[in-house]
Tab-separated table of C-alpha atoms and ligand atoms in Angstrom:
chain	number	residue	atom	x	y	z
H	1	UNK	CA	1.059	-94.317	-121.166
H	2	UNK	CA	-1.933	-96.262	-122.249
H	3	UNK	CA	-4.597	-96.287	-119.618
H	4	UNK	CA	-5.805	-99.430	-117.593
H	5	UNK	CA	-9.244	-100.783	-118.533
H	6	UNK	CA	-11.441	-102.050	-116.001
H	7	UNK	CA	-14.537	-102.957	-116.562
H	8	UNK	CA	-17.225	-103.101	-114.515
H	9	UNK	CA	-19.403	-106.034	-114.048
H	10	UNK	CA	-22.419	-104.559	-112.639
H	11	UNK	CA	-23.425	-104.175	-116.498
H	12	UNK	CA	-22.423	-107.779	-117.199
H	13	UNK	CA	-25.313	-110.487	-117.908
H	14	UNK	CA	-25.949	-111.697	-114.361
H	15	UNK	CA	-27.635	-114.921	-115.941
H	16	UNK	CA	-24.255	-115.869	-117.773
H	17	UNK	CA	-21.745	-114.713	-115.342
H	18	UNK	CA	-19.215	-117.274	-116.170
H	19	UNK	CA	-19.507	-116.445	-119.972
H	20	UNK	CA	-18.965	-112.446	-119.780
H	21	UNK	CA	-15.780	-113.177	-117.035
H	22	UNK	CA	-14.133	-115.218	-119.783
H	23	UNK	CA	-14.736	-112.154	-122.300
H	24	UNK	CA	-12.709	-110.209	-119.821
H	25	UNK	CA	-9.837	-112.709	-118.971
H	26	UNK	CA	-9.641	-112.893	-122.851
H	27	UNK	CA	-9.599	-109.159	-123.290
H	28	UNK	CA	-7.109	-106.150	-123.562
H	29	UNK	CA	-8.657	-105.271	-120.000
H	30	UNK	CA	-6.042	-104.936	-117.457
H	31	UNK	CA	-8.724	-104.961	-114.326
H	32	UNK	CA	-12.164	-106.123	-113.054
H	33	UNK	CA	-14.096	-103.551	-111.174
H	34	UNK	CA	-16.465	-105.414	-108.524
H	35	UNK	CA	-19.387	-102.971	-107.415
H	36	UNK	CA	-20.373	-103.708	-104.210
H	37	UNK	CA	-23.860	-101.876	-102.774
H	38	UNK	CA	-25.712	-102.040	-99.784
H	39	UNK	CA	-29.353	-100.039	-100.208
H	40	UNK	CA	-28.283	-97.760	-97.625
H	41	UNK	CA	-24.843	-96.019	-98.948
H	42	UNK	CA	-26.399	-95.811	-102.420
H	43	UNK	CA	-30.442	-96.407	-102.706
H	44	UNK	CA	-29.600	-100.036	-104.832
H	45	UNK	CA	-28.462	-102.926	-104.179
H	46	UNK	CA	-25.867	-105.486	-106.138
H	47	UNK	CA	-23.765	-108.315	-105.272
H	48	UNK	CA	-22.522	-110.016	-102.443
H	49	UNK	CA	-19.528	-112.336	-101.277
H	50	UNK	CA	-21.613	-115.368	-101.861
H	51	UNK	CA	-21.563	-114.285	-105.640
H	52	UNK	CA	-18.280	-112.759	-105.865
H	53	UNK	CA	-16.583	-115.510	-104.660
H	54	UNK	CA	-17.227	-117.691	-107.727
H	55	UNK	CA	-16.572	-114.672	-109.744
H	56	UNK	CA	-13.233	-113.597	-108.066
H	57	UNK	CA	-12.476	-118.194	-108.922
H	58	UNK	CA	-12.932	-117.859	-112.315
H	59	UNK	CA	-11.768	-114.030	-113.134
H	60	UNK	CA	-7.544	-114.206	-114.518
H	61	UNK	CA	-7.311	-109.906	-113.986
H	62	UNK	CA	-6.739	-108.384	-110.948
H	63	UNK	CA	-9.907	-107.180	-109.171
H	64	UNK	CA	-10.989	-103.925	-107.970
H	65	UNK	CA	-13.748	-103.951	-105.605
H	66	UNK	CA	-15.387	-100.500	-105.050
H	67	UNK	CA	-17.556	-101.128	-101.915
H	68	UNK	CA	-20.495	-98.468	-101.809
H	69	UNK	CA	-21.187	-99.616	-97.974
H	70	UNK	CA	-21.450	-98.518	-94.455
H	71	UNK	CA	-18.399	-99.116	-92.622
H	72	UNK	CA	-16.623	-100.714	-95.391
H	73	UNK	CA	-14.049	-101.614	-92.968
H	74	UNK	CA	-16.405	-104.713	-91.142
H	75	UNK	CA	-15.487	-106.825	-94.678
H	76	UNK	CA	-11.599	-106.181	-95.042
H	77	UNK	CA	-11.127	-109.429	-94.188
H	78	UNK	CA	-13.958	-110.726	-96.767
H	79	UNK	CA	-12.597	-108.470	-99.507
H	80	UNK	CA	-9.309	-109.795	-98.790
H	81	UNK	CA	-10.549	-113.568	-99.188
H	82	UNK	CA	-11.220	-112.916	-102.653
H	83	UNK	CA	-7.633	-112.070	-103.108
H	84	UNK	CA	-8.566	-108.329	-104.208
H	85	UNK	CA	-6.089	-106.138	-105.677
H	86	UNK	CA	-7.250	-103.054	-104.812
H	87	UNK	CA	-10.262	-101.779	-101.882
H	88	UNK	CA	-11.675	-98.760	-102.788
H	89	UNK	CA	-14.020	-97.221	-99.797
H	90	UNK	CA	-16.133	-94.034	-100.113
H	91	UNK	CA	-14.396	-90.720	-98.684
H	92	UNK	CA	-18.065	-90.434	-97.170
H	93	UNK	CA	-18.783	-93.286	-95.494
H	94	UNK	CA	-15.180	-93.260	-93.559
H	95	UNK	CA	-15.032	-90.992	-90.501
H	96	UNK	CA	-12.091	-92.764	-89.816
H	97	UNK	CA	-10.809	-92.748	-93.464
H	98	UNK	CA	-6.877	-92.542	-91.985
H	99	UNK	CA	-7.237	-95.488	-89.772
H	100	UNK	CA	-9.285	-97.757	-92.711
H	101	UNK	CA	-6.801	-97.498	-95.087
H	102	UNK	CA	-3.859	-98.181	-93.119
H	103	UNK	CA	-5.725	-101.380	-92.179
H	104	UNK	CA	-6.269	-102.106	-95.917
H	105	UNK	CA	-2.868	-101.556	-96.791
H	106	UNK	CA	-1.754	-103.800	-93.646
H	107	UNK	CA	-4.400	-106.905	-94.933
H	108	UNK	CA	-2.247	-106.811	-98.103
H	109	UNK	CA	-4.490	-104.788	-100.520
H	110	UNK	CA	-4.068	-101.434	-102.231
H	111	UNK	CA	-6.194	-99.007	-100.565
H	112	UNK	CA	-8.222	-96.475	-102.483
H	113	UNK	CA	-10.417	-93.750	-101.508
H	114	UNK	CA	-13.582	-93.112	-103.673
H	115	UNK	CA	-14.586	-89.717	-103.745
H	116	UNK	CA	-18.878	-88.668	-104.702
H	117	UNK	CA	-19.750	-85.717	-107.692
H	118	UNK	CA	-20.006	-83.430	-104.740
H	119	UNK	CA	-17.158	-84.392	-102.846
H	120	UNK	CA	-14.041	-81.749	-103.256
H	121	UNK	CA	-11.063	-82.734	-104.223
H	122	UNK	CA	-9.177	-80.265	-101.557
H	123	UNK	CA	-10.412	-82.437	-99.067
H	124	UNK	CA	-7.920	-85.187	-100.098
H	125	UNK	CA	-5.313	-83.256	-99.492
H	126	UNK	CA	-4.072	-85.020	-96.232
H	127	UNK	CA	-4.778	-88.586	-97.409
H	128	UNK	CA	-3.152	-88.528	-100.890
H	129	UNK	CA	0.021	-89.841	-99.925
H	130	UNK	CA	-1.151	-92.276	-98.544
H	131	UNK	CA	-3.564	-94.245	-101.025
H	132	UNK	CA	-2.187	-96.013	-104.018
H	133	UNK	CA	-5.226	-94.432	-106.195
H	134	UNK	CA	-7.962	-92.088	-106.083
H	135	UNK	CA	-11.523	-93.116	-107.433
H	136	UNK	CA	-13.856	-90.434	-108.934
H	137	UNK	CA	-17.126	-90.762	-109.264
H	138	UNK	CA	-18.447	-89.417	-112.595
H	139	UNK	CA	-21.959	-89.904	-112.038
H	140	UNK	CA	-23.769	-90.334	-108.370
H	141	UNK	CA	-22.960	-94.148	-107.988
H	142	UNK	CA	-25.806	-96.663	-107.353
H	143	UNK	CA	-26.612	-97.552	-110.767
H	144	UNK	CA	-24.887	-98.237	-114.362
H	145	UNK	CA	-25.791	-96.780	-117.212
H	146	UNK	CA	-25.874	-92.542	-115.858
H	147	UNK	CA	-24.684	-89.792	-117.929
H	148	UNK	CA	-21.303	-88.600	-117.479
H	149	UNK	CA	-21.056	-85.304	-115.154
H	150	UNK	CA	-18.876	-83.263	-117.002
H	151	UNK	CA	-17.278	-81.287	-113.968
H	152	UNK	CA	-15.211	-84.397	-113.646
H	153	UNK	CA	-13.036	-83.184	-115.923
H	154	UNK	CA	-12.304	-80.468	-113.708
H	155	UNK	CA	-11.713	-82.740	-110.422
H	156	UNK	CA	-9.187	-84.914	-112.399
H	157	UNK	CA	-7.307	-82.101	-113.502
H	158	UNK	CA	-7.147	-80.426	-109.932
H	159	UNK	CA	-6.690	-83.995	-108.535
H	160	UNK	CA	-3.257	-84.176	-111.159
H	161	UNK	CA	-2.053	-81.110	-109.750
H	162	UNK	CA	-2.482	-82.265	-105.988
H	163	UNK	CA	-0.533	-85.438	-106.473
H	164	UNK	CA	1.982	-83.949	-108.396
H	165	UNK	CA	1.947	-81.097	-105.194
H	166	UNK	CA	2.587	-83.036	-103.269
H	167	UNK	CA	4.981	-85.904	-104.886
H	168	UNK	CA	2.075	-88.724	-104.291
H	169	UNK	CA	2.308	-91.785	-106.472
H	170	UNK	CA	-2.188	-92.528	-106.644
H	171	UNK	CA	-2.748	-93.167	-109.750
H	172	UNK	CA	-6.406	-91.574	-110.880
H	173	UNK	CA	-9.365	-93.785	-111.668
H	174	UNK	CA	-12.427	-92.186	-113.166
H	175	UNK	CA	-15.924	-94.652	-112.585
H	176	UNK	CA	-19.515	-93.622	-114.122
H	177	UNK	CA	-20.775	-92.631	-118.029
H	178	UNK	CA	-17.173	-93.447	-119.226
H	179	UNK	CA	-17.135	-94.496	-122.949
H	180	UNK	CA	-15.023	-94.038	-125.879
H	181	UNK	CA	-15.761	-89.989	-126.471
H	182	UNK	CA	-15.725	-89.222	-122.325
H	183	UNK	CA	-13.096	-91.748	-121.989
H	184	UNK	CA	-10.824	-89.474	-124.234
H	185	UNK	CA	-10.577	-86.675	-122.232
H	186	UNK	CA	-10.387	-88.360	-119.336
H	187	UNK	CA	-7.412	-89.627	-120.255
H	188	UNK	CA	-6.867	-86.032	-122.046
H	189	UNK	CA	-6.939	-84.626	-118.153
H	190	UNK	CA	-4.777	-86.867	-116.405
H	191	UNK	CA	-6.626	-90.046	-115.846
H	192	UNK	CA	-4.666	-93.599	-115.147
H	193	UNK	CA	-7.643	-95.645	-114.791
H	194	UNK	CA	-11.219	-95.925	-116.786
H	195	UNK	CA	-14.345	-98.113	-115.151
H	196	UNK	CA	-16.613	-98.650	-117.839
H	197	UNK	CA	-20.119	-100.980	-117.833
H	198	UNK	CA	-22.388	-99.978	-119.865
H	199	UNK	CA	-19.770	-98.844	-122.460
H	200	UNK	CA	-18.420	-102.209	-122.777
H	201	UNK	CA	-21.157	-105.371	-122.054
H	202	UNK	CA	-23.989	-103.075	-123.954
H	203	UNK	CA	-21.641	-102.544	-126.931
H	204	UNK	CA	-22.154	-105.148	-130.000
H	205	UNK	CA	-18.506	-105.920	-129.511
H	206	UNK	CA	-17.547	-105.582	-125.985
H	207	UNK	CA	-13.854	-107.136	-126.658
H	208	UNK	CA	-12.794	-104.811	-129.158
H	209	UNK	CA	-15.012	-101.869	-127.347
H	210	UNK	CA	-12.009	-102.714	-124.457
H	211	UNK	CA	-9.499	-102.944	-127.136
H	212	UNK	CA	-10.540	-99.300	-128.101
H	213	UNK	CA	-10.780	-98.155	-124.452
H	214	UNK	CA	-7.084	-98.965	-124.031
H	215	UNK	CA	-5.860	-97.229	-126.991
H	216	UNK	CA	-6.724	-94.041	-126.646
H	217	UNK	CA	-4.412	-91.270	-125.430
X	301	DX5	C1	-21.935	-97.068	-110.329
X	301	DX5	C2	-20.776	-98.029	-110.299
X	301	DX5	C3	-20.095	-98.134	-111.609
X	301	DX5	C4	-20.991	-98.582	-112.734
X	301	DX5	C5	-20.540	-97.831	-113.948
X	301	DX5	O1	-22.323	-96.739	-109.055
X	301	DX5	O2	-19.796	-97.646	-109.346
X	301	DX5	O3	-18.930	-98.942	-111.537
X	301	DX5	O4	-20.958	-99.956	-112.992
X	301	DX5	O5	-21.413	-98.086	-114.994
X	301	DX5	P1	-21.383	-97.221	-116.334
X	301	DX5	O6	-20.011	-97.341	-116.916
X	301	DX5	O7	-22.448	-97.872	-117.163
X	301	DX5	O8	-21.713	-95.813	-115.958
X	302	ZN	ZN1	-17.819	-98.748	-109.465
């Protein structure tokens, strides 16, 4: 199974939005990730819904909006307006993580819980059947551009054997440092699903950069 591209906009050219979402629509990607920050979750901040509306108008693939909030669950409704595919909140910021994503799944979306470097995998264990994909952070998220962690690796493959445990269908999505060479054995480890921003939109050919992201197995 080839693995599905998203690509993350954060890395796009913010001045020429319009431009670098019709290089995606016209692209092997399958996705668009949407990073979503709020200074206090992570120490940055990015877009907003006054921007991603525009941006959610003019994008043709599916998006996936990773919200690195607060209480992610105050904007389901918002997220929902853009006609997102997938909501992906942060295992940490979700002491009602249960609750959150049976109200994501209920406003129509495909919930996903996003899991930090430091956060174990074990502690998924009673929430994996019930997300339609798990998000790991490969770097500590705020910012594009990070190196890859390479411990990662590890969490994928323990996070294969837990779905397959325990008969879960979430696919595995892999965010942070991903390019062609960590991208590889990602997908090597059991990965479904490879974020990349830097990888692509700082690449001299960010089309066939995709192109290559999706062919390797
Ligand atoms: C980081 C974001 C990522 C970021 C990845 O906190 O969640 O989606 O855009 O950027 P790269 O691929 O450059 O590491
Ligand atoms: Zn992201």
């Amino acid at each position: 199974m080839k693995p599905i591209i998203a690509p993350s906009l954060l890395s796009a050219d913010f001045a020429h939005l319009a431009r670098e979402i019709e290089m995606i629509n016209r692209s092997d990607a399958d996705w668009l990730h949407i990073d979503v920050m709020d200074g206090v979750f992570v120490p940055n901040i990015s877009m907003g819904f006054p921007v991603l509306k525009p941006v959610a108008e003019l994008s043709e693939k599916p998006l996936d909006v990773h919200l690195m909030i607060v209480q992610p669950e105050k904007f389901i409704d918002e997220v929902k307006a853009l006609g997102a595919h997938t909501m992906n909140v942060h295992y940490e910021a979700c002491p009602h993580l249960h609750r959150v994503i049976q109200q994501i799944r209920e406003a129509g979306m495909e919930p996903v819980v996003t899991i930090n470097p430091a956060t174990p995998v074990a502690l998924l264990s009673d929430i994996i059947r019930d997300v339609d994909m798990v998000l790991v952070m490969s770097v500590n998220p705020g910012f594009g551009g990070q190196q890859f962690i390479e411990h990662t690796l590890e969490k994928v493959r323990q996070l294969r054997r837990l779905i397959d445990e325990t008969g879960s269908k979430a696919l595995i999505e892999v965010d942070g440092g991903v390019n062609l060479e960590t991208g590889a054995r990602l997908v090597a480890a059991g990965a479904d699903v490879l974020v990349a921003g830097n990888a692509v939109f700082r690449s001299p050919n960010p089309t066939e950069t995709i192109h290559a992201l999706k062919n390797l197995r």
